[in-house]
Coordinates of C-alpha atoms in Angstrom, one line a residue:
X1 CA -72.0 202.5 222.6
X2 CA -73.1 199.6 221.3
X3 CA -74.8 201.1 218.2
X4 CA -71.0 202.6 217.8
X5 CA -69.5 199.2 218.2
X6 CA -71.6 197.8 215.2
X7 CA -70.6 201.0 213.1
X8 CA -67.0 200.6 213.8
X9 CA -66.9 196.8 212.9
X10 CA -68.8 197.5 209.8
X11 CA -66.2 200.4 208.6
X12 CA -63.6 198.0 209.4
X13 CA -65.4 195.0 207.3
X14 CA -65.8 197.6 204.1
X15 CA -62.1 198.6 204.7
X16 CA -60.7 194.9 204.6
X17 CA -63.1 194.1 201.8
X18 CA -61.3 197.4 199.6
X19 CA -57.9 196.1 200.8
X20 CA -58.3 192.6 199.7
X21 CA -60.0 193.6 196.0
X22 CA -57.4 192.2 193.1
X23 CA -55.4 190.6 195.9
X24 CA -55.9 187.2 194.9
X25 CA -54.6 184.2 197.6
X26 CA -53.8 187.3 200.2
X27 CA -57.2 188.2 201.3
X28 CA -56.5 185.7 204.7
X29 CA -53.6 188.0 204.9
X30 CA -55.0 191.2 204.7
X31 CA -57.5 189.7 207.2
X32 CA -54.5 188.6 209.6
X33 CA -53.0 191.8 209.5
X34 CA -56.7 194.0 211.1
X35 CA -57.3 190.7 213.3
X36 CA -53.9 190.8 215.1
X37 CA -54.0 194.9 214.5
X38 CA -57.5 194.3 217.1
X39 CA -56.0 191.8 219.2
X40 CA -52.6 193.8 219.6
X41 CA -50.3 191.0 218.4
X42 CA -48.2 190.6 215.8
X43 CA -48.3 188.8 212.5
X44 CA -45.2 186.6 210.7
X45 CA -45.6 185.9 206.8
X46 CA -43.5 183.2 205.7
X47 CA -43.7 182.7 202.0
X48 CA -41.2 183.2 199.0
X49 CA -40.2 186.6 197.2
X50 CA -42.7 187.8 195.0
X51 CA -46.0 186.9 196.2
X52 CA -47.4 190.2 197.1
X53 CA -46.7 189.9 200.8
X54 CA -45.7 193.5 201.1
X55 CA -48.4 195.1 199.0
X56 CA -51.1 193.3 201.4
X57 CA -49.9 195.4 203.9
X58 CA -49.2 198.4 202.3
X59 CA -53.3 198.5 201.1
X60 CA -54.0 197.2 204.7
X61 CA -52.5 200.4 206.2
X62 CA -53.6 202.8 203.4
X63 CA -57.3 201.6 203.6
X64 CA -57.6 201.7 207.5
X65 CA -55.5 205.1 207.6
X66 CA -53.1 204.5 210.0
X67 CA -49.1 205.8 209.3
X68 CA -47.0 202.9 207.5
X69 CA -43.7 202.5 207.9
X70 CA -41.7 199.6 206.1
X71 CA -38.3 198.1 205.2
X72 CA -36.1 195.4 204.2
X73 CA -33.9 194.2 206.3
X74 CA -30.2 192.8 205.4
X75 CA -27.0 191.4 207.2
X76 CA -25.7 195.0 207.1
X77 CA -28.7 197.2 208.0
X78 CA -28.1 199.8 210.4
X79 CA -30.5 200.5 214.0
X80 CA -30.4 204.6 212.3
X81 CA -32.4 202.9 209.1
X82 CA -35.4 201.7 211.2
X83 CA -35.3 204.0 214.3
X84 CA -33.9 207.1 212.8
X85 CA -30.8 208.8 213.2
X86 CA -29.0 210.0 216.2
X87 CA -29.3 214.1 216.6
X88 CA -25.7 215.1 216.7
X89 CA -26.4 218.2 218.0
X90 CA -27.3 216.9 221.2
X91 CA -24.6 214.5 220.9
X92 CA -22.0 217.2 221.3
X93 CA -23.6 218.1 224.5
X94 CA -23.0 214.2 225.8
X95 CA -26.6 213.6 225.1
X96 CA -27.6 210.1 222.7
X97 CA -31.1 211.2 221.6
X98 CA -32.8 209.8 218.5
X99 CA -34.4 211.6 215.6
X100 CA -37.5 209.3 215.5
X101 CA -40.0 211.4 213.1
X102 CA -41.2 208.8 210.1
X103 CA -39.4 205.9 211.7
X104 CA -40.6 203.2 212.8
X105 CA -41.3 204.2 216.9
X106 CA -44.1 206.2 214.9
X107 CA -45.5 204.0 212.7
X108 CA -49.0 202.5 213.6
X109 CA -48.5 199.8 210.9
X110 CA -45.2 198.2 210.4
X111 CA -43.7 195.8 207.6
X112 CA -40.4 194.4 208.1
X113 CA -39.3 191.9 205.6
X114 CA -36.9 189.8 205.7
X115 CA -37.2 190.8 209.4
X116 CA -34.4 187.6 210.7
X117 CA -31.9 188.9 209.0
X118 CA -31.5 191.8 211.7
X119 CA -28.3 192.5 213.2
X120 CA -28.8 191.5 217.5
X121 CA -28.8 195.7 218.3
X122 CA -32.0 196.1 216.0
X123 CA -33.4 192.7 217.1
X124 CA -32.8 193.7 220.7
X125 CA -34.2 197.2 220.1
X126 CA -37.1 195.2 218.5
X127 CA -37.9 193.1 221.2
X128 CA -38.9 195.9 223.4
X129 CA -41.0 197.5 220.4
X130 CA -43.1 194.8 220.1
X131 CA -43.5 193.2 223.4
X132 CA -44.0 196.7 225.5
X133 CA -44.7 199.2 222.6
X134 CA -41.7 201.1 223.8
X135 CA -38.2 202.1 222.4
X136 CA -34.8 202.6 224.2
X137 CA -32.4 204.0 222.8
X138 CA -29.3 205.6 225.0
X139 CA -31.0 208.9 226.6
X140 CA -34.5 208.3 224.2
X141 CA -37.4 206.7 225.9
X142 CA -41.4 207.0 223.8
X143 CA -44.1 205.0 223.8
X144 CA -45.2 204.1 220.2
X145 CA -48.4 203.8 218.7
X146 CA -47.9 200.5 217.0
X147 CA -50.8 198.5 216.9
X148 CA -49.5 195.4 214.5
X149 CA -46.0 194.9 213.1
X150 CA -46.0 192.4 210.1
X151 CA -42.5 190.3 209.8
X152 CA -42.0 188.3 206.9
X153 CA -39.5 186.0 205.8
X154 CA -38.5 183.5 203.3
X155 CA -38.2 180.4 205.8
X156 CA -38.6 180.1 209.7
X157 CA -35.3 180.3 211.5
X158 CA -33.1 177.2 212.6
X159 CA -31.3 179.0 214.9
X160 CA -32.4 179.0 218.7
X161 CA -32.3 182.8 219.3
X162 CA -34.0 183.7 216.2
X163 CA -36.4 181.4 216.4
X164 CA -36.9 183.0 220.4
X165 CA -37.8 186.6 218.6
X166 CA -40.2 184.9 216.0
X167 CA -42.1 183.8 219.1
X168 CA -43.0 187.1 219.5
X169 CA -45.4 187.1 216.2
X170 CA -48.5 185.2 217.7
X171 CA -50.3 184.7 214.7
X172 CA -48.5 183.1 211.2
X173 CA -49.4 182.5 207.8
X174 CA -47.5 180.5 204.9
X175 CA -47.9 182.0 201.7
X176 CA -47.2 180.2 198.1
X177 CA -47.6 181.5 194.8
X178 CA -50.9 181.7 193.2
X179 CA -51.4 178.2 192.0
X180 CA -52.4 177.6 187.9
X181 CA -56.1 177.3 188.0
X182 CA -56.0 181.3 189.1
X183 CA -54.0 182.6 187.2
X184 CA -55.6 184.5 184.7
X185 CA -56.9 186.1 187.9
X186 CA -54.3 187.1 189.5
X187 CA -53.3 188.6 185.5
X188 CA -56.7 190.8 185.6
X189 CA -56.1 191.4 189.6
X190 CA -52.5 192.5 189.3
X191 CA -53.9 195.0 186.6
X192 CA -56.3 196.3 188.5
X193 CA -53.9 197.2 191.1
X194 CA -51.9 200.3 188.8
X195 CA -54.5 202.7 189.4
X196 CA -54.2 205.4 191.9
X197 CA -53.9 204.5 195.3
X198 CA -56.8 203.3 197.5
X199 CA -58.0 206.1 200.0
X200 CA -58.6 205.7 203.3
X201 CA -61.7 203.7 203.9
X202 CA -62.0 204.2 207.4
X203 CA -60.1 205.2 210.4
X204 CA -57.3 203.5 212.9
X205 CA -60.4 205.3 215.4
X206 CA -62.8 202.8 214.2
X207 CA -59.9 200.1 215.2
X208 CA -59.6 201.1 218.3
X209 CA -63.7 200.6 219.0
X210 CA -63.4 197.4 218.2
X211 CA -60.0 196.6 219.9
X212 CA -61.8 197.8 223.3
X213 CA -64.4 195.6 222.5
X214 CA -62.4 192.4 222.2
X215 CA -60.5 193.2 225.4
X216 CA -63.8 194.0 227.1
X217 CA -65.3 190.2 226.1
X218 CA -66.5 187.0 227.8
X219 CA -64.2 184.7 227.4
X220 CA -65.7 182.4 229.8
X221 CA -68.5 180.2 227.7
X222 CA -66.1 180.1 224.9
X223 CA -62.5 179.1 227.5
X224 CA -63.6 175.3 227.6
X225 CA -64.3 174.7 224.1
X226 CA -60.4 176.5 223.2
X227 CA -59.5 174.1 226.5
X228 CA -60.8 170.9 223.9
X229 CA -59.5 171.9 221.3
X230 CA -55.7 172.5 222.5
X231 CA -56.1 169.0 224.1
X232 CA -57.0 167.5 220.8
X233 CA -54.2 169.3 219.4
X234 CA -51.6 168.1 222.4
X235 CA -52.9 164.2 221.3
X236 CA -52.1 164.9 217.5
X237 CA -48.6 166.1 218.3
X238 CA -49.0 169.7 217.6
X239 CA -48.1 171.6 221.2
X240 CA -48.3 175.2 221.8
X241 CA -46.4 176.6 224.8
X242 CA -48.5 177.9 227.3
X243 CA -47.8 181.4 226.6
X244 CA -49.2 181.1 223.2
X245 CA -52.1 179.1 224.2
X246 CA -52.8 182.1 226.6
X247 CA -52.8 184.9 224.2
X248 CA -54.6 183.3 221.7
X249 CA -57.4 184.3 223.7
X250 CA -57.2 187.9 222.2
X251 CA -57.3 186.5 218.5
X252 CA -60.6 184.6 219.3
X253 CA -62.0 187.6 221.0
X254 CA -60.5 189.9 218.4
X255 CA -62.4 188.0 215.8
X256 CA -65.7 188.1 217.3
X257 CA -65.7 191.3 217.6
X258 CA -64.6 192.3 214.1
X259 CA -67.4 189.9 213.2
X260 CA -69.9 192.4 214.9
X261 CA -70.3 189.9 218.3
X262 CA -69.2 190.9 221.7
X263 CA -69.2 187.7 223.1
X264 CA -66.7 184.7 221.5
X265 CA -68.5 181.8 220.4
X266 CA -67.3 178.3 219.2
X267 CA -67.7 180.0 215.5
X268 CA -64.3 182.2 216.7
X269 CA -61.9 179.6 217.4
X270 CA -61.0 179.5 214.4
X271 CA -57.8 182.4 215.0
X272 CA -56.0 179.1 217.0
X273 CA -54.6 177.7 213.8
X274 CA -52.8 180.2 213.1
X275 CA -51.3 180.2 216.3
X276 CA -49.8 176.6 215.0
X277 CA -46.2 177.8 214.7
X278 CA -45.0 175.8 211.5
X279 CA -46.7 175.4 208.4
X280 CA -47.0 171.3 208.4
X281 CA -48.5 171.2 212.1
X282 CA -51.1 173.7 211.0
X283 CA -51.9 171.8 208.0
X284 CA -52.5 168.8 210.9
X285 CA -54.2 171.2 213.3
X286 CA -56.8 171.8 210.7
X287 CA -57.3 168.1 210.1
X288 CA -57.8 167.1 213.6
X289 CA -59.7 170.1 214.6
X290 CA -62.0 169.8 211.6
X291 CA -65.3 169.0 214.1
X292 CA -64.1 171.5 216.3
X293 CA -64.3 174.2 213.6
X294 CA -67.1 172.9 211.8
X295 CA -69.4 175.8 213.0
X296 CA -66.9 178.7 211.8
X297 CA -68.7 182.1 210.3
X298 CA -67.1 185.4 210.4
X299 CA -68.6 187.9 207.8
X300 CA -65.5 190.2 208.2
X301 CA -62.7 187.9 208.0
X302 CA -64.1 185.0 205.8
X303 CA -61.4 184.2 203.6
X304 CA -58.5 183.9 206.7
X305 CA -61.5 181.6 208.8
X306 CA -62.3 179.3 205.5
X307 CA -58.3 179.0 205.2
X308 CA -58.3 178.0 208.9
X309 CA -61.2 176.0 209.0
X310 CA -60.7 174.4 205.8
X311 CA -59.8 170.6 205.9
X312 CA -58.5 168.4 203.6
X313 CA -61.9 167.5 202.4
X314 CA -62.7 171.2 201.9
X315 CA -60.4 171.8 200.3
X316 CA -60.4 168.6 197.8
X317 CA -64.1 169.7 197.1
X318 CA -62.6 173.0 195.8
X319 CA -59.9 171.2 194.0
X320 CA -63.1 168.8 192.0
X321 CA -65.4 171.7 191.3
X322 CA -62.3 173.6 189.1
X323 CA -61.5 170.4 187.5
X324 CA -64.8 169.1 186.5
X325 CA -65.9 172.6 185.2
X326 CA -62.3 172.6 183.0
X327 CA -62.9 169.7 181.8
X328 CA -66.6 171.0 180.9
X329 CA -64.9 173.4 179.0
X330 CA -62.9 171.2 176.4
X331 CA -62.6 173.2 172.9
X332 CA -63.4 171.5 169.9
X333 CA -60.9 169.6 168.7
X334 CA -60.1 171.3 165.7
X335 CA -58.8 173.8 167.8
X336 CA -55.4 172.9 168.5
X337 CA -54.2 176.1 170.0
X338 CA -56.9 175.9 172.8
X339 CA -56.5 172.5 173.1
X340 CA -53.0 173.2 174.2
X341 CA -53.9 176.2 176.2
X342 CA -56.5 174.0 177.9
X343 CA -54.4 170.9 178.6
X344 CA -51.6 173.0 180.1
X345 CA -55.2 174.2 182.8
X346 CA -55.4 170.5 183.4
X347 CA -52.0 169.8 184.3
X348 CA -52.1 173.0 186.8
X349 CA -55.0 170.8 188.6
X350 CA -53.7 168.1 188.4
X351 CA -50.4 169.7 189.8
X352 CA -52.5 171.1 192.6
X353 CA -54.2 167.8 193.4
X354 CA -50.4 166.3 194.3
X355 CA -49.2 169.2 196.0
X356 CA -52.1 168.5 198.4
X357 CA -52.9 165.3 198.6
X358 CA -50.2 161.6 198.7
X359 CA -51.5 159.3 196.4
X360 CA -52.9 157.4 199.5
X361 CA -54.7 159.6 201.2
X362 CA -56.6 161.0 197.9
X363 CA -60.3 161.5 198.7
X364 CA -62.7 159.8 196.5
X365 CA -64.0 162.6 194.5
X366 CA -60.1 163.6 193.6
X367 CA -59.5 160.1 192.5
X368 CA -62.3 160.2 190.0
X369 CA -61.0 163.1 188.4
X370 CA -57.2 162.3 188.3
X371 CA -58.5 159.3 186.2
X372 CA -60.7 161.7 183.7
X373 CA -57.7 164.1 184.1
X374 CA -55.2 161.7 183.3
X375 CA -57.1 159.9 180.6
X376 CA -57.6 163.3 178.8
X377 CA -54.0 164.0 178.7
X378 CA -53.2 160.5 177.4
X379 CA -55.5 161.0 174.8
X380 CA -53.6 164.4 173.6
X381 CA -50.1 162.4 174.1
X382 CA -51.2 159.5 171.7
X383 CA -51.6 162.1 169.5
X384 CA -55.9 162.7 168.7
X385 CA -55.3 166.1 168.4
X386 CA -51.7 166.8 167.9
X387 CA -50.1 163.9 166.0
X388 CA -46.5 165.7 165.8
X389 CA -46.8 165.6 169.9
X390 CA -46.5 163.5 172.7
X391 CA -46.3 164.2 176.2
X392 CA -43.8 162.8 178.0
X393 CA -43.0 162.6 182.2
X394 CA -40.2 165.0 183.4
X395 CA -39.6 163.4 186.5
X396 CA -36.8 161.2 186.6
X397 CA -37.9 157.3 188.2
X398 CA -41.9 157.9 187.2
X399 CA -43.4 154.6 187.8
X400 CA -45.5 154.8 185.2
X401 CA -46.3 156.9 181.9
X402 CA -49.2 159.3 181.3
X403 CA -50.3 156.3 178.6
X404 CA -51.0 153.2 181.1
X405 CA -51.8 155.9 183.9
X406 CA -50.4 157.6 187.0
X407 CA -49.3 156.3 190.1
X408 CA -46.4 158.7 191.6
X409 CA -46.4 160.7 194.7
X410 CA -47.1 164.5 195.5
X411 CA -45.6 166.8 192.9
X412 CA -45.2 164.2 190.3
X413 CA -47.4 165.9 187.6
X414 CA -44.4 167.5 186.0
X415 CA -45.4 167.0 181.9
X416 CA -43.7 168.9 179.2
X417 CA -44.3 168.8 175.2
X418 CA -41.8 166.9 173.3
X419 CA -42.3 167.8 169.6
X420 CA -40.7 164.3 168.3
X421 CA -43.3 161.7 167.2
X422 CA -44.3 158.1 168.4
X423 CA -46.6 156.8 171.3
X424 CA -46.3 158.8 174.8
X425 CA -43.5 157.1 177.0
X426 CA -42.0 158.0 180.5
X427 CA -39.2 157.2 182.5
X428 CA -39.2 153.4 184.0
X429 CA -41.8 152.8 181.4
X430 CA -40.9 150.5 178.4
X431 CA -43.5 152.2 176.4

């Protein structure tokens, strides 16, 4: 058995390493997707259109084997489009009986998006899907082989009801487009992806070897370490309801075990942040659970546990190393094309830095760069390399120009070309 255990987790690992290849920012998801798929939960993906969200878990399903079923989901989708129609011949006999072959009740892997837009009769029917792994409908009653259903939306919901049913998707992930310093590889990533299809790398069998060992784990040596942790959370602000702080317990063990380990370790807690239900107190549950985390490894899911486990210094280390090996990069300055091409990089760090970080809480080593950074581009708007150019701030009430330096909030490095001459001036600046 056990020399079965380690073969399964090791098909599963080359599966989600095929899945994730040319994916670039949504290997954590295709992680999330196997890890709740083990664990028998559910995964929501909030994020905006067109950032791949549905093609992580169309190659999840297609690597691991399992039958795929997916839709979008509008204001004036019918129950028939997701659960199949009613078979009228039966319904002349007085019988309500659903034709269910390549719906969803068959599916083993499910995509819904735009999943809160479903009218209450398919969110009711849904309910019952994903909390029993049943469907209802009038005289029709199956089990379904479901093992993860992946919702996705734009936004959480406000409403109370809706935001009731997205409580049934333990784990979450917030998605955003792939920021500037990546994108020439998401360009040679997205290509990559036109070829034929992937093939099956392994089978939903090898799942299920794994998913019996996660529910058959000790949970006992690693229960008062998850007990610290949610109480460090409940100090910070960030409260999870006890039903969620419960059945996090099969993400922890589902990770171990995809990870090759039987028993759950403090290197698996990692799986509780995304439990965090909104996107800022995860950000915070990161922060104050940073010593908590500090010992996480998983060789199978590693990109979805760095994401987790990676704080704000983590990640501010990231955001130095790109910017110091751009700015190693410089082309010469007779170059002006490159130049351009190059300072436009810059500004896509820079940008990154601000998204990330308020001007006060900026870690040291991100400081010393947005003053390289910001010197570099002053240089280029007082015209060294481009004298018919200056660069010029496109945010309204800047408090002060790219010339005497930069002292605005998150999201302020907004810079655009002007192609008029004279020393580089912004907004609330007198030049």
């Amino acid at each position: 058995m056990s020399s079965s255990f380690e073969a399964a987790a090791s098909a599963v690992r080359d599966a989600l390493s095929s899945a994730g290849r040319g994916l670039v920012e949504r290997e954590a998801m295709v992680e999330l997707v196997a890890l709740s798929a083990v664990a028998g939960e559910h995964l929501l993906v909030i994020g905006p259109p067109g950032t791949a969200k549905s093609e992580a878990v169309r190659r999840t399903a297609r690597v691991l084997g399992g039958s795929y079923f997916e839709y979008l989901l509008g204001r004036f989708t019918e129950p028939s489009e997701l659960f199949g129609p009613v078979d009228l011949r039966k319904l002349r006999e007085g019988i309500v009986e659903t034709e269910t072959q390549g719906m969803l009740p068959e599916a083993e892997v499910a995509f819904l998006d735009e999943v809160f837009l479903g009218s209450t009769a398919i969110l009711n029917t849904l309910l019952g899907l994903l909390n029993e792994r049943t469907f209802r409908r009038g005289h029709t009653r199956m089990r379904c082989p479901l093992r993860v259903c992946v919702g996705a939306s734009n936004a959480l919901p406000e409403d109370e009801s809706l935001a009731a049913f997205a409580d049934r998707f333990l784990a979450r992930i917030f998605v955003e487009p792939v920021p500037d310093p990546r994108l020439e590889e998401l360009l040679a990533g997205g290509a990559s992806l036109w070829g034929d299809a992937d093939a099956p790398v392994t089978s939903l069998e090898s799942l299920d070897v794994v998913a019996q060992a996660a529910r058959e784990a000790d949970l006992s040596g690693v229960r008062p370490h998850l007990a610290h942790a949610l109480r460090t959370l409940r100090a910070a602000g960030v409260a999870l309801s006890d039903s969620r702080a419960v059945k996090v317990q099969k993400l922890i063990a589902a990770a171990a075990a995809l990870a090759g380990r039987r028993t759950p370790g403090t290197a698996d807690l990692w799986p509780l942040v995304y439990a965090v239900p909104t996107k800022e107190a995860q950000a915070l549950a990161r922060d104050v659970l940073r010593d908590v985390l500090a010992g996480t490894e998983n060789p199978a899911l590693p990109a979805a546990a760095l994401e987790a486990s990676a704080g704000p210094l983590v990640r501010a280390r990231r955001i130095a190393s790109a910017g110091q090996a751009l700015l190693a990069e410089r082309p010469v300055d007779g170059n002006g094309e490159a130049l351009a091409a190059w300072r436009l990089k810059l500004e896509g760090v820079a940008r990154e830095m601000d998204a990330g970080f308020a001007p006060e809480s900026l870690p040291d080593d991100l400081k010393v760069l947005r003053a390289e950074v910001t010197g570099v581009l002053a240089s280029g708007a007082s015209g060294s390399s481009h004298p018919k150019r200056r660069w010029r701030c496109e945010r309204a009430g800047f408090p002060r120009c790219l010339r005497h330096g930069l002292d605005a909030g998150p999201r302020a490095w907004r810079l655009r070309a002007s192609v008029s001459g004279g020393a580089a001036s912004g907004p609330g600046c007198g030049g």
